[in-house]
Tab-separated table of N, CA and C in Angstrom:
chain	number	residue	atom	x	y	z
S	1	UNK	N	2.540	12.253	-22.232
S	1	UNK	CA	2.273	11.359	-21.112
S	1	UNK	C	3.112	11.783	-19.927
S	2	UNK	N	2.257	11.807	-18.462
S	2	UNK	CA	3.069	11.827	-17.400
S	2	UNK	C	3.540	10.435	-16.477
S	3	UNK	N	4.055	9.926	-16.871
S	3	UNK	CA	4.263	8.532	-16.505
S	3	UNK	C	5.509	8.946	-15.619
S	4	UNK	N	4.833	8.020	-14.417
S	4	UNK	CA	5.806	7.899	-13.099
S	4	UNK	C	5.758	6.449	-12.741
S	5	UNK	N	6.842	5.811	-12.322
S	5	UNK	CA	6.956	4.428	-11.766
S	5	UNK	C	7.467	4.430	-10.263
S	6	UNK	N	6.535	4.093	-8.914
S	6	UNK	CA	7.453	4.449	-7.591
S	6	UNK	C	7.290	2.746	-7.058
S	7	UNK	N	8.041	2.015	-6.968
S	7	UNK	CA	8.721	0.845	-6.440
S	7	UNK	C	9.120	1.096	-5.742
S	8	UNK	N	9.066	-0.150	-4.362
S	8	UNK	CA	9.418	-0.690	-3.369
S	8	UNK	C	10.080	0.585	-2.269
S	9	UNK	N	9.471	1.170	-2.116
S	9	UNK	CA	9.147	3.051	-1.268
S	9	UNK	C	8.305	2.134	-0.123
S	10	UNK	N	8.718	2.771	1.175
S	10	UNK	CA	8.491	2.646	2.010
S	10	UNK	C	8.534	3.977	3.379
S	11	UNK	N	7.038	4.315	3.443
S	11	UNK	CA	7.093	5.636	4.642
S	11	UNK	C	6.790	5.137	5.591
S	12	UNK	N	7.506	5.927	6.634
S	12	UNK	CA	7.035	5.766	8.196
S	12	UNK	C	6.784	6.781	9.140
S	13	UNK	N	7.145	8.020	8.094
S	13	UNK	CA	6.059	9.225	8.845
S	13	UNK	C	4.881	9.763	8.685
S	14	UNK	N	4.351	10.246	9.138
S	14	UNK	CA	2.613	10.668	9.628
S	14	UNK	C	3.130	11.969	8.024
S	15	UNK	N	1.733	11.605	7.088
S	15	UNK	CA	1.164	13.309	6.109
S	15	UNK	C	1.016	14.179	6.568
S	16	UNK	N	1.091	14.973	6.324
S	16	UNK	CA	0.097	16.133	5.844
S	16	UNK	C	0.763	17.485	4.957
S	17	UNK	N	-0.045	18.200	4.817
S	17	UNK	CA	-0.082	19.393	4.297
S	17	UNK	C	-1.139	20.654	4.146
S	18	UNK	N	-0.596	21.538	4.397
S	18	UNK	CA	-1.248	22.971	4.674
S	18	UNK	C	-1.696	23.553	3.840
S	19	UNK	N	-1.310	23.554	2.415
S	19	UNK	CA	-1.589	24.158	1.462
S	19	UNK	C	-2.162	23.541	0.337
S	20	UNK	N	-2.447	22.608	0.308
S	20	UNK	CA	-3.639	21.738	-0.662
S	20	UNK	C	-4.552	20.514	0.059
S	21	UNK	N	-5.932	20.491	-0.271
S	21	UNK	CA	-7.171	19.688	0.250
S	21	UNK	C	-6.753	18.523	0.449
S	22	UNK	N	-6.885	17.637	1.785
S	22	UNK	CA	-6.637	16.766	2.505
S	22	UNK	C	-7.058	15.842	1.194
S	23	UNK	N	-7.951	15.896	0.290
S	23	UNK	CA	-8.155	14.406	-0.532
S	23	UNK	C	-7.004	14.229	-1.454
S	24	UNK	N	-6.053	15.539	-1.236
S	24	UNK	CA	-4.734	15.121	-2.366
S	24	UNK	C	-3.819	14.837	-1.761
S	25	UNK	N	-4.019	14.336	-0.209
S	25	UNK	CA	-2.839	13.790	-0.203
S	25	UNK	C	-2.798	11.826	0.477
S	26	UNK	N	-1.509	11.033	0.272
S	26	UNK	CA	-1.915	10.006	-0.097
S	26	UNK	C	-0.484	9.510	1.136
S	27	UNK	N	-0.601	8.471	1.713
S	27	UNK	CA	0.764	7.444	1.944
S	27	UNK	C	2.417	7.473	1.604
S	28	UNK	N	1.790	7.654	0.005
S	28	UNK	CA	2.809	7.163	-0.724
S	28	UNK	C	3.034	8.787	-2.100
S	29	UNK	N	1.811	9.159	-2.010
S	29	UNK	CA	2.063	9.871	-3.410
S	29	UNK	C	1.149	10.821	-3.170
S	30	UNK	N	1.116	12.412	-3.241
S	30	UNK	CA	0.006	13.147	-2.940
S	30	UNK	C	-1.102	13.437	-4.598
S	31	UNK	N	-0.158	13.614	-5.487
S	31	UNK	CA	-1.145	13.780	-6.760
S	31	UNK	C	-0.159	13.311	-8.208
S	32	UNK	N	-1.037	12.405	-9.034
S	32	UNK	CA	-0.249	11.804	-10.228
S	32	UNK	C	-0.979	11.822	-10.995
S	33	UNK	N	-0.397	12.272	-12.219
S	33	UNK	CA	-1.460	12.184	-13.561
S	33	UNK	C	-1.914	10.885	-14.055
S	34	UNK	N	-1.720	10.879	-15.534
S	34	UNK	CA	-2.342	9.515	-15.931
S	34	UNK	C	-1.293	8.600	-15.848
S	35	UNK	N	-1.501	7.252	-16.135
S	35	UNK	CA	-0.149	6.357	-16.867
S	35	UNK	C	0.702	6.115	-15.260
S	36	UNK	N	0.441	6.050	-14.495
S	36	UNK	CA	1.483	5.666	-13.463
S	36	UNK	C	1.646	4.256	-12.662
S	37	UNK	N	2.230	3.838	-12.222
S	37	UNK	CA	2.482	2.799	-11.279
S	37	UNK	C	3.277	3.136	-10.487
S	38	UNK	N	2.500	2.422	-9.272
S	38	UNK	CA	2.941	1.793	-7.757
S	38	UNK	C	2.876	0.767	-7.553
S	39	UNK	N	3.855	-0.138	-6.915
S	39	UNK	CA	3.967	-1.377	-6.552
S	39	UNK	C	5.266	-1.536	-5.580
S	40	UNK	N	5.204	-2.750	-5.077
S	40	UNK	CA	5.816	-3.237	-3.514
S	40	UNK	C	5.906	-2.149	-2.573
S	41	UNK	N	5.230	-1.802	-2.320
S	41	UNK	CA	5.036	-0.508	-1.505
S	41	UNK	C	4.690	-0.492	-0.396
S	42	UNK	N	5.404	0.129	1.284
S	42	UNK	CA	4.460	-0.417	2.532
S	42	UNK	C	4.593	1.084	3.150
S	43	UNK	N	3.301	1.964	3.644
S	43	UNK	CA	3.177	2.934	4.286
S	43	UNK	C	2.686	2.331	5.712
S	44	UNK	N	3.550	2.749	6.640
S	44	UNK	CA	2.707	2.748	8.111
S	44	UNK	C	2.845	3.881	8.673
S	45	UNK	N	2.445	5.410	7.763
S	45	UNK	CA	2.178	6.637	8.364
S	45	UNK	C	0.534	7.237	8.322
S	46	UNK	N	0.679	7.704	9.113
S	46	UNK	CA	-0.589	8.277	8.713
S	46	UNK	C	-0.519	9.227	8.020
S	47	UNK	N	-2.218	9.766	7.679
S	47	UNK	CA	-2.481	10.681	6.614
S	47	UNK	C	-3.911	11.240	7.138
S	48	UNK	N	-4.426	12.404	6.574
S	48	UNK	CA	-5.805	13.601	7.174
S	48	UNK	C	-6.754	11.969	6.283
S	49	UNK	N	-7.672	12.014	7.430
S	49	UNK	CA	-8.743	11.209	7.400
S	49	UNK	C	-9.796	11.266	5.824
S	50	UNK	N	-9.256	12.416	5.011
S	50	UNK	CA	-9.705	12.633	3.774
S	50	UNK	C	-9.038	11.781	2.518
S	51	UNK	N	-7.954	11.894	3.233
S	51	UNK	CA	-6.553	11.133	2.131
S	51	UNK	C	-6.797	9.925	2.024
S	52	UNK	N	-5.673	9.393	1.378
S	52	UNK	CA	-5.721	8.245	1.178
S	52	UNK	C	-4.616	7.301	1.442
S	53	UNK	N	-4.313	5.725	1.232
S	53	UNK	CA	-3.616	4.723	1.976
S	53	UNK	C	-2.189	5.200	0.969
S	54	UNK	N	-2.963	4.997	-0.223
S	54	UNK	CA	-1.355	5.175	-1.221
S	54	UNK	C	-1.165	6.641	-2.068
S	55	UNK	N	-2.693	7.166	-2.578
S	55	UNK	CA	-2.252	8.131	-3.470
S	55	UNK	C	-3.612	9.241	-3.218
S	56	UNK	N	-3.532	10.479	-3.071
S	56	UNK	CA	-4.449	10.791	-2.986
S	56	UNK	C	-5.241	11.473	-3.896
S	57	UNK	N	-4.565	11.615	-5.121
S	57	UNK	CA	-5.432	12.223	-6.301
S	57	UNK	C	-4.861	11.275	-7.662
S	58	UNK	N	-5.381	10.992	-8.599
S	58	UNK	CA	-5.219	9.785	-9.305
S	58	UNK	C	-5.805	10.416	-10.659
S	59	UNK	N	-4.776	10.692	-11.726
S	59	UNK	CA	-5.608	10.397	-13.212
S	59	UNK	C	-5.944	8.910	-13.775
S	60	UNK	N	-5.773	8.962	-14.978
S	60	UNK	CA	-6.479	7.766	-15.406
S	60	UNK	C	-5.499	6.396	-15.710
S	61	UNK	N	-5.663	4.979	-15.642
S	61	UNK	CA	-4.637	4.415	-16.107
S	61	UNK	C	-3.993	4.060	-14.943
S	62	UNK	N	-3.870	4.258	-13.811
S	62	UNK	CA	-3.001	4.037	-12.667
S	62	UNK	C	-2.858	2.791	-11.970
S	63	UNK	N	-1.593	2.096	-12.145
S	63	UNK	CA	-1.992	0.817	-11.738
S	63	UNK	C	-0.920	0.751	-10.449
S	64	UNK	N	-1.701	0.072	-9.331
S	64	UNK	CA	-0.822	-0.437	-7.927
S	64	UNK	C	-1.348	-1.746	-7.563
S	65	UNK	N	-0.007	-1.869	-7.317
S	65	UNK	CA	-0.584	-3.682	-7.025
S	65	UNK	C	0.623	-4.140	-5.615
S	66	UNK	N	0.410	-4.888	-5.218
S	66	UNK	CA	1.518	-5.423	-4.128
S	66	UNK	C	1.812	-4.443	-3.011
S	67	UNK	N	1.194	-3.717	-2.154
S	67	UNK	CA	1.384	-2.872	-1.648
S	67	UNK	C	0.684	-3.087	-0.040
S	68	UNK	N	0.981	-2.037	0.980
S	68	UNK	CA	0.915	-2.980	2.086
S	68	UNK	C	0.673	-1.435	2.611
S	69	UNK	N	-0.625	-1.231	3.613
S	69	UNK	CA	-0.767	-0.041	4.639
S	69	UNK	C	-1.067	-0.424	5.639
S	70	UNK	N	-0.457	0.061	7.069
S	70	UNK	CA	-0.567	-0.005	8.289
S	70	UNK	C	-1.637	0.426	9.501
S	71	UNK	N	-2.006	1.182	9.008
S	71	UNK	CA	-2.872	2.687	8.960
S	71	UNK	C	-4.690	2.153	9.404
S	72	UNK	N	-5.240	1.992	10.219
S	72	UNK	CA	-6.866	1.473	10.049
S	72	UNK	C	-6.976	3.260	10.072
S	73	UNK	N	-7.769	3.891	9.314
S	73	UNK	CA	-8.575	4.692	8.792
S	73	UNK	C	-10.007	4.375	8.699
S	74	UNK	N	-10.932	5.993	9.123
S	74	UNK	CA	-12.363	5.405	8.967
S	74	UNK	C	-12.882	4.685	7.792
S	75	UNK	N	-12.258	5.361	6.447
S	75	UNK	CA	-12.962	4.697	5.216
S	75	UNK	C	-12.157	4.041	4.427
S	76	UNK	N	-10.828	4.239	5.001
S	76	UNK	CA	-9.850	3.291	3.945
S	76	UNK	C	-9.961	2.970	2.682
S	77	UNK	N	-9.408	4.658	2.071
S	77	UNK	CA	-9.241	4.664	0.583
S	77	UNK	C	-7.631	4.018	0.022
S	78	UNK	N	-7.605	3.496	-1.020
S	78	UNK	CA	-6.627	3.229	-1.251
S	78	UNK	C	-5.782	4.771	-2.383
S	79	UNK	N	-7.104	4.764	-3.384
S	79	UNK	CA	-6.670	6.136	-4.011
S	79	UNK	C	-7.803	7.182	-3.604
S	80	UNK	N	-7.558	8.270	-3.170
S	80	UNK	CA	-9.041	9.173	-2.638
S	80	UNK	C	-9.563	9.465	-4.041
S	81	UNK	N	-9.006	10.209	-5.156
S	81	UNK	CA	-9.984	10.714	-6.263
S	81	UNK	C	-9.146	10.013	-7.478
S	82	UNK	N	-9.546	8.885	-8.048
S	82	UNK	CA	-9.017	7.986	-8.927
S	82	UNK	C	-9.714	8.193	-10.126
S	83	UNK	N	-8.957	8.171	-11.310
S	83	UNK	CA	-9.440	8.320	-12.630
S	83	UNK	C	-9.962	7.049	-13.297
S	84	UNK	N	-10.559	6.895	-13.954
S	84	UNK	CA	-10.778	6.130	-15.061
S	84	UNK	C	-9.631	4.867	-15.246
S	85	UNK	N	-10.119	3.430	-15.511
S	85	UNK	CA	-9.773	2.040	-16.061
S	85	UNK	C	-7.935	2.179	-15.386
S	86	UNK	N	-8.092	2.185	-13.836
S	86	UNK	CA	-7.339	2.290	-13.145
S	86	UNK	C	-7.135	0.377	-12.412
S	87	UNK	N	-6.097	0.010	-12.283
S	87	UNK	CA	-6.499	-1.476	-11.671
S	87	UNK	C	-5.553	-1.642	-10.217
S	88	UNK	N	-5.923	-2.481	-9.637
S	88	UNK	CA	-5.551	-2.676	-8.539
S	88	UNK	C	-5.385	-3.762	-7.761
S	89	UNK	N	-4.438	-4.147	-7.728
S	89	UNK	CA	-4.027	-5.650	-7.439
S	89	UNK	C	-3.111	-6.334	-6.260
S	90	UNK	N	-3.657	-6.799	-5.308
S	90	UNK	CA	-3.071	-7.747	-4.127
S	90	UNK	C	-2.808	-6.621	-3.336
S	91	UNK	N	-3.602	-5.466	-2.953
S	91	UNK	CA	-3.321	-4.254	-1.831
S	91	UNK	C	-3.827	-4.909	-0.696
S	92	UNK	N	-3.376	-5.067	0.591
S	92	UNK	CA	-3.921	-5.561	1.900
S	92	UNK	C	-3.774	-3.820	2.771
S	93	UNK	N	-4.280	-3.603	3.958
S	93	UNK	CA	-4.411	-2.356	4.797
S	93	UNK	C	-4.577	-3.677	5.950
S	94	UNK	N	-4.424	-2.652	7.373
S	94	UNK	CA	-4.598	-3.408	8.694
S	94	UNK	C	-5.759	-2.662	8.868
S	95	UNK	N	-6.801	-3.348	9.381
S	95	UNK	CA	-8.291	-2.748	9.755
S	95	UNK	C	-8.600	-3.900	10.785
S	96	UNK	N	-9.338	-2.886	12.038
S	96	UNK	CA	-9.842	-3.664	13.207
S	96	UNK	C	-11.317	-4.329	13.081
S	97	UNK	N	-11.648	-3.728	12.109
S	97	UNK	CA	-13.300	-3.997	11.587
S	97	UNK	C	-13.127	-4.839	10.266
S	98	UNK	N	-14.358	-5.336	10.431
S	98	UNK	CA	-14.422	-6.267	8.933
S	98	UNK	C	-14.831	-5.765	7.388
S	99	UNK	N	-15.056	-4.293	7.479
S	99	UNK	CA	-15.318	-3.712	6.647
S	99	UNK	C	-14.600	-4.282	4.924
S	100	UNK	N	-15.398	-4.551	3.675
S	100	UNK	CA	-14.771	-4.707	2.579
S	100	UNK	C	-14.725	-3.121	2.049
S	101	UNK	N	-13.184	-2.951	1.388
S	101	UNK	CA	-13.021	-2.496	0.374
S	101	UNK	C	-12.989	-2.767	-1.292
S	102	UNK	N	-13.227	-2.400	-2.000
S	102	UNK	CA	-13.585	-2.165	-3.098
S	102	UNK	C	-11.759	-3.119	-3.944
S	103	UNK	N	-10.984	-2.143	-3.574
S	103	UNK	CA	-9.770	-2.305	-3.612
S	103	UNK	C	-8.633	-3.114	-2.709
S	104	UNK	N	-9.022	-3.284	-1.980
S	104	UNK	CA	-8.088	-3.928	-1.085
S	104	UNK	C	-8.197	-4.589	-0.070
S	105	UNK	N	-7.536	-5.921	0.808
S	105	UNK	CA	-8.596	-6.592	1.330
S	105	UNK	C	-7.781	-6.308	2.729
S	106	UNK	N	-9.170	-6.211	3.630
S	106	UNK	CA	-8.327	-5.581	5.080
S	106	UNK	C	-7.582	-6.873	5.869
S	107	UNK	N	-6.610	-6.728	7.028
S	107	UNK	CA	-6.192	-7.746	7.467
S	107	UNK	C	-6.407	-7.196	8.948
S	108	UNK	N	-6.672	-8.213	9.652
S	108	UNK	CA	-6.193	-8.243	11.140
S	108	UNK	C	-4.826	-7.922	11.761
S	109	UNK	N	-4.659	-7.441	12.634
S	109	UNK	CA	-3.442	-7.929	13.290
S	109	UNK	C	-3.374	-9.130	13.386
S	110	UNK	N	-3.127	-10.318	13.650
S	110	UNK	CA	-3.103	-11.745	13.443
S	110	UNK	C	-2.445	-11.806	11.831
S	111	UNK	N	-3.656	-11.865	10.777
S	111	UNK	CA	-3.172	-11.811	9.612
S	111	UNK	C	-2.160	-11.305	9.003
S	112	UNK	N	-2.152	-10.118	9.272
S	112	UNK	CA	-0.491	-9.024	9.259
S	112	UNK	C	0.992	-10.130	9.216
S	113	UNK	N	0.518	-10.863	9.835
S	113	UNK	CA	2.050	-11.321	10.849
S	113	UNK	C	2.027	-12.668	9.891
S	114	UNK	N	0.859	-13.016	9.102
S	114	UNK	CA	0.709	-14.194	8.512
S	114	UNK	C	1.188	-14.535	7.512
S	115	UNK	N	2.683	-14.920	6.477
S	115	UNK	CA	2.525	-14.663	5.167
S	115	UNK	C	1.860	-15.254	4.283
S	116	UNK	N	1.144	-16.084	4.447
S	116	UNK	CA	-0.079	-16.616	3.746
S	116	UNK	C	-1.413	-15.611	3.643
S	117	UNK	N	-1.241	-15.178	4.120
S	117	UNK	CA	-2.304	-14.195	4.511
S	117	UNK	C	-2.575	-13.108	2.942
S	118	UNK	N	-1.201	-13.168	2.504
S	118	UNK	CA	-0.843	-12.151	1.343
S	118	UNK	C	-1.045	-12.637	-0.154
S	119	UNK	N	-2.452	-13.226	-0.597
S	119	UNK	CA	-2.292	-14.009	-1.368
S	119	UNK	C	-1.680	-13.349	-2.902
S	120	UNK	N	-1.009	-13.524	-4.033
S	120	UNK	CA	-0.242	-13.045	-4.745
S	120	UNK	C	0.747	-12.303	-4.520
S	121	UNK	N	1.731	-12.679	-3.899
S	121	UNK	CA	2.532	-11.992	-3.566
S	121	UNK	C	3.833	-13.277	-3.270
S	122	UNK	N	4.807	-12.854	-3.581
S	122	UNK	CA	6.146	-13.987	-3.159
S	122	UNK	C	6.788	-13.004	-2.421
S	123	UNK	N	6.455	-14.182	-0.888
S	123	UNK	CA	7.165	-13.714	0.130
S	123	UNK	C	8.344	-14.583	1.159
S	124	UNK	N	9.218	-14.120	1.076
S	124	UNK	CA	10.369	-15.292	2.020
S	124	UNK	C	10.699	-16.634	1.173
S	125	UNK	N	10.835	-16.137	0.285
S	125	UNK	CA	11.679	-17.265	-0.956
S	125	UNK	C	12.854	-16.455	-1.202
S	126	UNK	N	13.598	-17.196	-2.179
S	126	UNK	CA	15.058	-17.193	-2.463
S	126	UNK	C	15.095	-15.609	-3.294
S	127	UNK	N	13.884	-15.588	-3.810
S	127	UNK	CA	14.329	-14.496	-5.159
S	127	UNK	C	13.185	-13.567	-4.429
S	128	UNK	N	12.784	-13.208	-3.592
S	128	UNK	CA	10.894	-12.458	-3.020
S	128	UNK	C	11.680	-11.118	-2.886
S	129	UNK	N	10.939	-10.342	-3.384
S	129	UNK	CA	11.329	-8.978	-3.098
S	129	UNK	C	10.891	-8.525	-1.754
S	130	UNK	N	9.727	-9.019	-1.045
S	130	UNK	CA	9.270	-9.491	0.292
S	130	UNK	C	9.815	-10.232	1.580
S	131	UNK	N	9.803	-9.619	2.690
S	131	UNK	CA	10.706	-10.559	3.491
S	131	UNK	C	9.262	-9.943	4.594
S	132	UNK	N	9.007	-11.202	5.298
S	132	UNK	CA	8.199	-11.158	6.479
S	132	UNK	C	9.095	-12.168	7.611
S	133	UNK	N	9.943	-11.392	8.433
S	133	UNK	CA	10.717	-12.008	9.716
S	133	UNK	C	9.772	-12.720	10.976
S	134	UNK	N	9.664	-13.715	11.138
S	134	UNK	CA	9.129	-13.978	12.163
S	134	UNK	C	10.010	-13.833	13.322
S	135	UNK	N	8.761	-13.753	14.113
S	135	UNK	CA	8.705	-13.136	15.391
S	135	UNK	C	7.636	-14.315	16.359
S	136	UNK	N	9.009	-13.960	17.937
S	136	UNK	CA	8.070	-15.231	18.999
S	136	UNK	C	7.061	-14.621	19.415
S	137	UNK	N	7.208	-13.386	19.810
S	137	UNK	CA	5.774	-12.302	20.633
S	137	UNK	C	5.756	-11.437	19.636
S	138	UNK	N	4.817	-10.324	19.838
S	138	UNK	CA	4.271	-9.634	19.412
S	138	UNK	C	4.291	-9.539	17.555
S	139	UNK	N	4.132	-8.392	17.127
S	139	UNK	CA	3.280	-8.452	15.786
S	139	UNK	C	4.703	-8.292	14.597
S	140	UNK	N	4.502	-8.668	13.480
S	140	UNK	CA	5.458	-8.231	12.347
S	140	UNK	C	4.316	-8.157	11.020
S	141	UNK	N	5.075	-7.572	9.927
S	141	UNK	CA	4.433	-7.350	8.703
S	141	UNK	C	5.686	-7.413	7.971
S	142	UNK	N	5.450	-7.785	6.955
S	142	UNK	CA	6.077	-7.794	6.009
S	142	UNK	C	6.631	-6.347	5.040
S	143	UNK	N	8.037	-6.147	4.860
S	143	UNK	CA	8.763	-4.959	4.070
S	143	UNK	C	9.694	-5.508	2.882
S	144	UNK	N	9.644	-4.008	2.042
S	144	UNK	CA	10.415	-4.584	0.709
S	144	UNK	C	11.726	-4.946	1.219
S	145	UNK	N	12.311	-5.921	0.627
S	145	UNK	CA	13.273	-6.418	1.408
S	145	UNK	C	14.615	-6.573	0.497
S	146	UNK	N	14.406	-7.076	-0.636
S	146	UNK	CA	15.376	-7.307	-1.883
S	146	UNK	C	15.113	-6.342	-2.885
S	147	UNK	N	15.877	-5.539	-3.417
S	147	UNK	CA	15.752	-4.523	-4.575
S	147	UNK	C	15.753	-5.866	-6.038
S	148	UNK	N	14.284	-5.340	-6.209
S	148	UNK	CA	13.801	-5.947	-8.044
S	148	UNK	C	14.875	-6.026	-8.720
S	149	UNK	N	16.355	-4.784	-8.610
S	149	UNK	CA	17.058	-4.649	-9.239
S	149	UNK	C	18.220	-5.753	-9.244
S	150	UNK	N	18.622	-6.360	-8.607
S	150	UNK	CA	19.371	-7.462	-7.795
S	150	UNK	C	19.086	-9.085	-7.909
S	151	UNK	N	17.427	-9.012	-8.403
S	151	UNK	CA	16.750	-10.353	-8.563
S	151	UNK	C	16.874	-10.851	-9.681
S	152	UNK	N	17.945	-11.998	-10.185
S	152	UNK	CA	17.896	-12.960	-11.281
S	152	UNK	C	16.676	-12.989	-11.760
C-alpha cells in the first residue's frame, strides 16, 4: 500500500510544471496512488486549466473531505483522473457561475465570507480546526487555523 495522509496544508502559489501532462497536476497534490487522504485543506493558487482543485491524478480509495479552493476554473475538477470507490466530502471551490459539481459545491463570493455557508464543517468554536475572521469590508474565507494535533 501507498498510503499518504496530507492535513490541514495550505497553498498560495500558482502550479505548474514542465515535465508531466497538465491533468497530473493538482492544488494540493500532483499524483497519489491508492489509499490516501486529504482533508482541512485550502488552495488559493492556481493550476493549468487541465489540473485540478486538489489532486491531479488519483488511484483508487482516495478520500478528501473538508477542503476549501479559491480558484473559479472553467471545469472545476476537484481530482482530474480519479480512481475507483473514491469519496468526497464537504469540498466547497469559489465559482462565479452556478455551475454543479459532481464533488463539490461551488460558493459565491458572498458565501465564501459566510460560515454557515460550510455545511459539515466546525468552524469558529472553541475546539474548530477552522477559523473564519470576520471582516467589516471586503471578502474573507476561512483557513486551517488550530493544528488537529493540539485539539482535546
Amino acid at each position: 500500500d501507498n498510503v499518504i495522509i496530507v492535513s490541514q496544508c495550505v497553498n498560495y502559489q500558482d502550479i505548474s510544471c514542465s515535465n508531466i501532462s497538465d491533468h497530473e497536476v493538482g492544488g494540493m497534490i500532483g499524483r497519489v496512488h491508492d489509499r490516501g487522504l486529504l482533508y482541512d485543506c485550502l488552495n488559493t493558487g492556481d493550476f493549468p486549466n487541465d489540473g485540478a482543485h486538489f489532486i491531479g491524478r488519483a488511484g483508487s480509495d482516495i478520500q478528501i473531505s473538508n477542503s476549501l479552493s479559491l480558484k473559479d476554473k472553467e471545469d472545476d475538477y476537484m481530482v482530474n483522473k480519479g480512481g475507483a470507490s473514491s469519496s468526497y466530502n464537504y469540498l466547497y471551490y469559489y465559482s462565479d457561475e452556478d455551475y454543479d459539481n459532481a464533488y463539490a459545491k461551488p460558493l459565491s463570493a458572498n458565501e465564501i465570507s459566510d460560515p454557515n455557508s460550510y455545511k459539515g464543517w466546525n468552524i469558529n468554536n472553541n475546539n474548530s480546526i477552522w477559523f473564519l475572521p470576520s471582516v467589516n469590508s471586503g471578502r474573507a474565507y476561512p483557513i486551517p487555523f488550530k493544528s488537529e494535533m493540539t485539539i482535546n
